[in-house]
Short mmCIF file of C-alpha atoms in Angstrom, two decimals:
data_model
loop_
_atom_site.label_atom_id
_atom_site.label_comp_id
_atom_site.label_asym_id
_atom_site.label_seq_id
_atom_site.Cartn_x
_atom_site.Cartn_y
_atom_site.Cartn_z
CA UNK A 6 111.03 93.29 54.26
CA UNK A 7 108.37 94.99 52.23
CA UNK A 8 105.01 93.60 51.14
CA UNK A 9 103.25 95.10 48.16
CA UNK A 10 100.24 92.97 49.09
CA UNK A 11 99.91 94.78 52.40
CA UNK A 12 99.67 98.05 50.48
CA UNK A 13 97.49 96.85 47.63
CA UNK A 14 95.03 95.14 49.96
CA UNK A 15 95.02 98.11 52.33
CA UNK A 16 95.69 95.91 55.33
CA UNK A 17 94.87 97.46 58.69
CA UNK A 18 98.05 96.09 60.26
CA UNK A 19 101.51 95.26 59.03
CA UNK A 20 102.05 91.56 58.32
CA UNK A 21 104.01 89.80 61.05
CA UNK A 22 107.06 87.60 60.61
CA UNK A 23 107.46 84.52 62.79
CA UNK A 24 111.15 83.81 63.38
CA UNK A 25 113.07 81.15 65.29
CA UNK A 26 116.18 82.46 67.03
CA UNK A 27 118.75 81.75 69.72
CA UNK A 28 118.82 85.44 70.61
CA UNK A 29 115.99 87.46 72.12
CA UNK A 30 115.61 90.90 70.50
CA UNK A 31 116.49 93.62 72.98
CA UNK A 32 113.18 95.44 72.50
CA UNK A 33 110.97 92.35 72.70
CA UNK A 34 108.11 92.08 75.14
CA UNK A 35 107.62 88.69 76.77
CA UNK A 36 105.31 86.91 79.19
CA UNK A 37 106.61 86.47 82.73
CA UNK A 38 108.09 83.02 83.37
CA UNK A 39 105.53 80.32 84.11
CA UNK A 40 102.65 82.83 83.95
CA UNK A 41 99.52 82.36 81.86
CA UNK A 42 99.10 84.40 78.69
CA UNK A 43 97.58 84.01 75.23
CA UNK A 44 99.83 83.77 72.19
CA UNK A 45 97.02 85.21 70.04
CA UNK A 46 97.09 88.42 72.09
CA UNK A 47 100.82 88.69 71.44
CA UNK A 48 100.27 88.20 67.70
CA UNK A 49 97.86 91.13 67.79
CA UNK A 50 100.47 93.18 69.69
CA UNK A 51 102.98 92.39 66.94
CA UNK A 52 100.45 93.44 64.31
CA UNK A 53 100.30 96.79 66.09
CA UNK A 54 104.07 97.26 65.96
CA UNK A 55 105.57 95.42 68.94
CA UNK A 56 108.28 92.78 68.81
CA UNK A 57 107.41 89.73 70.91
CA UNK A 58 109.51 86.81 72.14
CA UNK A 59 108.63 83.44 73.64
CA UNK A 60 110.85 80.81 75.26
CA UNK A 61 110.17 77.44 76.84
CA UNK A 62 109.50 79.30 80.09
CA UNK A 63 107.47 82.17 78.65
CA UNK A 64 105.04 80.65 76.14
CA UNK A 65 102.00 81.67 78.17
CA UNK A 66 99.98 78.45 78.26
CA UNK A 67 100.59 74.78 77.51
CA UNK A 68 98.58 74.98 74.29
CA UNK A 69 100.59 78.03 73.30
CA UNK A 70 103.81 76.10 73.79
CA UNK A 71 102.50 73.42 71.42
CA UNK A 72 101.34 75.98 68.86
CA UNK A 73 104.70 77.75 68.90
CA UNK A 74 106.65 74.57 68.28
CA UNK A 75 108.06 73.86 71.75
CA UNK A 76 107.02 70.21 71.70
CA UNK A 77 104.05 68.20 72.94
CA UNK A 78 103.17 69.74 76.30
CA UNK A 79 99.61 68.44 76.52
CA UNK A 80 100.63 65.68 78.92
CA UNK A 81 101.16 68.34 81.61
CA UNK A 82 97.59 69.67 81.37
CA UNK A 83 95.63 69.34 84.67
CA UNK A 84 92.92 66.75 84.24
CA UNK A 85 94.02 65.93 80.70
CA UNK A 86 93.93 68.15 77.64
CA UNK A 87 91.51 65.99 75.68
CA UNK A 88 89.02 66.24 78.55
CA UNK A 89 89.50 70.01 78.68
CA UNK A 90 88.91 70.29 74.91
CA UNK A 91 85.69 68.29 75.21
CA UNK A 92 83.56 67.34 78.20
CA UNK A 93 85.81 68.30 81.12
CA UNK A 94 87.30 66.26 83.99
CA UNK A 95 84.85 67.20 86.70
CA UNK A 96 85.12 69.10 89.96
CA UNK A 97 88.49 70.64 90.70
CA UNK A 98 89.53 70.89 87.07
CA UNK A 99 88.94 73.50 84.35
CA UNK A 100 85.50 73.11 82.77
CA UNK A 101 85.41 71.45 79.36
CA UNK A 102 85.40 73.80 76.35
CA UNK A 103 83.09 71.56 74.27
CA UNK A 104 85.10 72.23 71.11
CA UNK A 105 85.07 68.46 70.54
CA UNK A 106 82.08 66.34 71.52
CA UNK A 107 84.04 63.58 73.26
CA UNK A 108 87.54 63.06 74.68
CA UNK A 109 88.05 60.40 72.00
CA UNK A 110 87.43 62.92 69.23
CA UNK A 111 89.73 65.37 71.00
CA UNK A 112 92.44 62.71 71.17
CA UNK A 113 92.05 62.07 67.45
CA UNK A 114 92.64 65.78 66.85
CA UNK A 115 95.76 65.80 69.05
CA UNK A 116 97.09 62.68 67.35
CA UNK A 117 96.83 64.45 64.00
CA UNK A 118 98.84 67.51 65.02
CA UNK A 119 102.35 67.83 63.52
CA UNK A 120 104.06 68.13 66.90
CA UNK A 121 107.34 69.96 66.59
CA UNK A 122 110.17 70.74 68.99
CA UNK A 123 112.29 73.41 67.36
CA UNK A 124 115.99 73.50 68.30
CA UNK A 125 116.07 77.27 68.78
CA UNK A 126 115.53 78.93 72.15
CA UNK A 127 113.07 81.64 71.07
CA UNK A 128 110.09 82.19 68.81
CA UNK A 129 109.88 85.84 67.79
CA UNK A 130 106.96 87.80 66.32
CA UNK A 131 108.08 90.96 64.54
CA UNK A 132 106.38 93.38 62.12
CA UNK A 133 107.49 92.29 58.67
CA UNK A 134 108.57 95.83 57.75
CA UNK A 135 111.22 95.64 60.50
CA UNK A 136 112.78 92.39 59.28
CA UNK A 137 116.19 92.71 57.61
CA UNK A 138 116.33 89.86 55.06
CA UNK A 139 120.12 90.05 55.07
CA UNK A 140 120.13 89.15 58.77
CA UNK A 141 116.88 87.24 59.38
CA UNK A 142 114.77 84.65 57.58
CA UNK A 143 111.13 84.36 58.65
CA UNK A 144 109.64 80.90 58.95
CA UNK A 145 106.06 82.15 58.55
CA UNK A 146 104.39 85.42 57.55
CA UNK A 147 100.98 86.19 59.04
CA UNK A 148 98.38 88.58 57.64
CA UNK A 149 95.29 89.80 59.46
CA UNK A 150 92.56 90.27 56.84
CA UNK A 151 88.91 91.24 56.63
CA UNK A 152 86.53 89.26 54.36
CA UNK A 153 87.37 91.28 51.22
CA UNK A 154 91.11 91.07 51.83
CA UNK A 155 90.92 87.40 52.76
CA UNK A 156 89.02 86.71 49.54
CA UNK A 157 91.83 88.30 47.55
CA UNK A 158 94.49 86.31 49.37
CA UNK A 159 92.63 83.03 48.81
CA UNK A 160 92.20 83.73 45.11
CA UNK A 161 95.85 84.78 44.73
CA UNK A 162 97.04 81.61 46.50
CA UNK A 163 95.25 79.59 43.79
CA UNK A 164 96.20 81.91 40.89
CA UNK A 165 99.44 80.18 39.86
CA UNK A 166 98.64 76.69 41.18
CA UNK A 167 96.86 73.60 39.91
CA UNK A 168 93.84 72.47 41.85
CA UNK A 169 91.51 74.51 44.01
CA UNK A 170 92.55 73.64 47.57
CA UNK A 171 95.76 75.61 48.01
CA UNK A 172 94.33 77.23 51.14
CA UNK A 173 93.24 75.28 54.23
CA UNK A 174 91.04 76.38 57.11
CA UNK A 175 91.59 73.65 59.70
CA UNK A 176 90.16 73.23 63.17
CA UNK A 177 93.05 74.56 65.25
CA UNK A 178 93.95 76.91 68.05
CA UNK A 179 94.93 80.46 67.15
CA UNK A 180 98.63 79.78 67.72
CA UNK A 181 98.55 76.49 65.81
CA UNK A 182 96.99 78.22 62.80
CA UNK A 183 99.52 81.07 62.76
CA UNK A 184 102.69 79.17 63.71
CA UNK A 185 102.73 75.38 63.90
CA UNK A 186 100.60 74.48 60.87
CA UNK A 187 101.99 76.99 58.33
CA UNK A 188 105.51 76.11 59.51
CA UNK A 189 104.83 72.46 58.74
CA UNK A 190 103.47 73.45 55.33
CA UNK A 191 106.88 74.94 54.55
CA UNK A 192 108.28 71.41 54.18
CA UNK A 193 105.85 70.61 51.35
CA UNK A 194 106.67 71.04 47.66
CA UNK A 195 103.59 73.22 47.29
CA UNK A 196 102.87 74.67 50.75
CA UNK A 197 99.31 75.75 51.40
CA UNK A 198 98.20 78.91 53.12
CA UNK A 199 96.41 78.47 56.46
CA UNK A 200 93.39 80.56 57.42
CA UNK A 201 93.10 80.80 61.18
CA UNK A 202 92.07 82.61 64.32
CA UNK A 203 88.76 80.76 64.13
CA UNK A 204 89.56 79.52 67.65
CA UNK A 205 86.66 80.78 69.76
CA UNK A 206 88.94 81.27 72.78
CA UNK A 207 91.29 83.42 70.69
CA UNK A 208 88.60 85.53 69.00
CA UNK A 209 88.50 88.19 71.77
CA UNK A 210 92.22 88.83 71.08
CA UNK A 211 91.64 89.97 67.49
CA UNK A 212 89.38 92.56 65.85
CA UNK A 213 85.91 91.12 65.27
CA UNK A 214 86.08 91.48 61.48
CA UNK A 215 89.52 89.89 60.95
CA UNK A 216 90.93 86.40 60.44
CA UNK A 217 94.54 85.33 59.96
CA UNK A 218 96.13 84.14 56.71
CA UNK A 219 99.51 82.52 57.32
CA UNK A 220 102.05 81.38 54.75
CA UNK A 221 105.54 79.94 54.56
CA UNK A 222 108.29 82.23 53.33
CA UNK A 223 108.35 80.51 49.94
CA UNK A 224 104.61 80.98 49.46
CA UNK A 225 104.87 84.60 50.60
CA UNK A 226 107.45 85.25 47.88
CA UNK A 227 105.23 83.48 45.35
CA UNK A 228 102.22 85.62 46.23
CA UNK A 229 104.23 88.83 46.13
CA UNK A 230 105.65 87.94 42.70
CA UNK A 231 102.25 86.95 41.29
CA UNK A 232 100.35 90.06 42.44
CA UNK A 233 101.27 92.17 39.43
CA UNK A 234 99.33 91.08 36.36
CA UNK A 235 96.77 89.16 38.40
CA UNK A 236 93.12 90.01 39.10
CA UNK A 237 94.42 92.71 41.46
CA UNK A 238 94.99 94.81 38.32
CA UNK A 239 91.48 94.19 37.00
CA UNK A 240 88.17 95.98 37.27
CA UNK A 241 86.45 93.42 39.52
CA UNK A 242 89.00 93.98 42.29
CA UNK A 243 88.88 97.73 41.82
CA UNK A 244 85.19 97.65 42.74
CA UNK A 245 85.94 95.71 45.92
CA UNK A 246 89.03 97.58 47.10
CA UNK A 247 87.15 100.89 46.99
CA UNK A 248 85.13 99.90 50.02
CA UNK A 249 88.11 98.90 52.16
CA UNK A 250 89.03 101.81 54.44
CA UNK A 251 92.53 103.18 54.02
CA UNK A 252 94.93 101.77 56.61
CA UNK A 253 95.96 104.16 59.38
#
């Protein structure tokens, strides 16, 4: 699948397709079974050209399993996930991350997540350019964008829509913002784009000047179709795009 946006915005990395499958691609890299790993690091690997696969035994961490759509795994977290997200459970357990002030606020966040248990065996990350639309249908497409590129994507997502909140930037883990949340948006009549990788724990896994912008397949097609004739053809964008380095 091609993306004229990737070219016009001079993205540093190819967009990545998130696919659900019952077959693991032969060339896919994967975490070892039951070993810790960060899904955000694997998204970055896919941005750089690798194909990645996850299963219910190779999702890397319990939070990653949730973010990929393998169900609600937080009940298995040592000491309790809401304590880990907030103030911690004390000696012998992982220290609290202080991303929520109290366990009660953390529980409210968990209660609001659209927990999903997909029927497929694998979640696959693959560079979009390597996806054959005759054989595969992405659930989500993820862009990594710098501030100028992200600005363009936000404006374009509102270009052919009523209202001004067609892009959301929720509090979420890196994997939730690139998989779970945009996948759930795909069931809406007017799915929103999700800006992500604001997760402090995931930030070391991505270039310092980039954030993610994740969309359902239907919204991806909408953005691609709307690019021509939009502000991307106008002088204001020409002044901005000049300062974006050419992609390698």
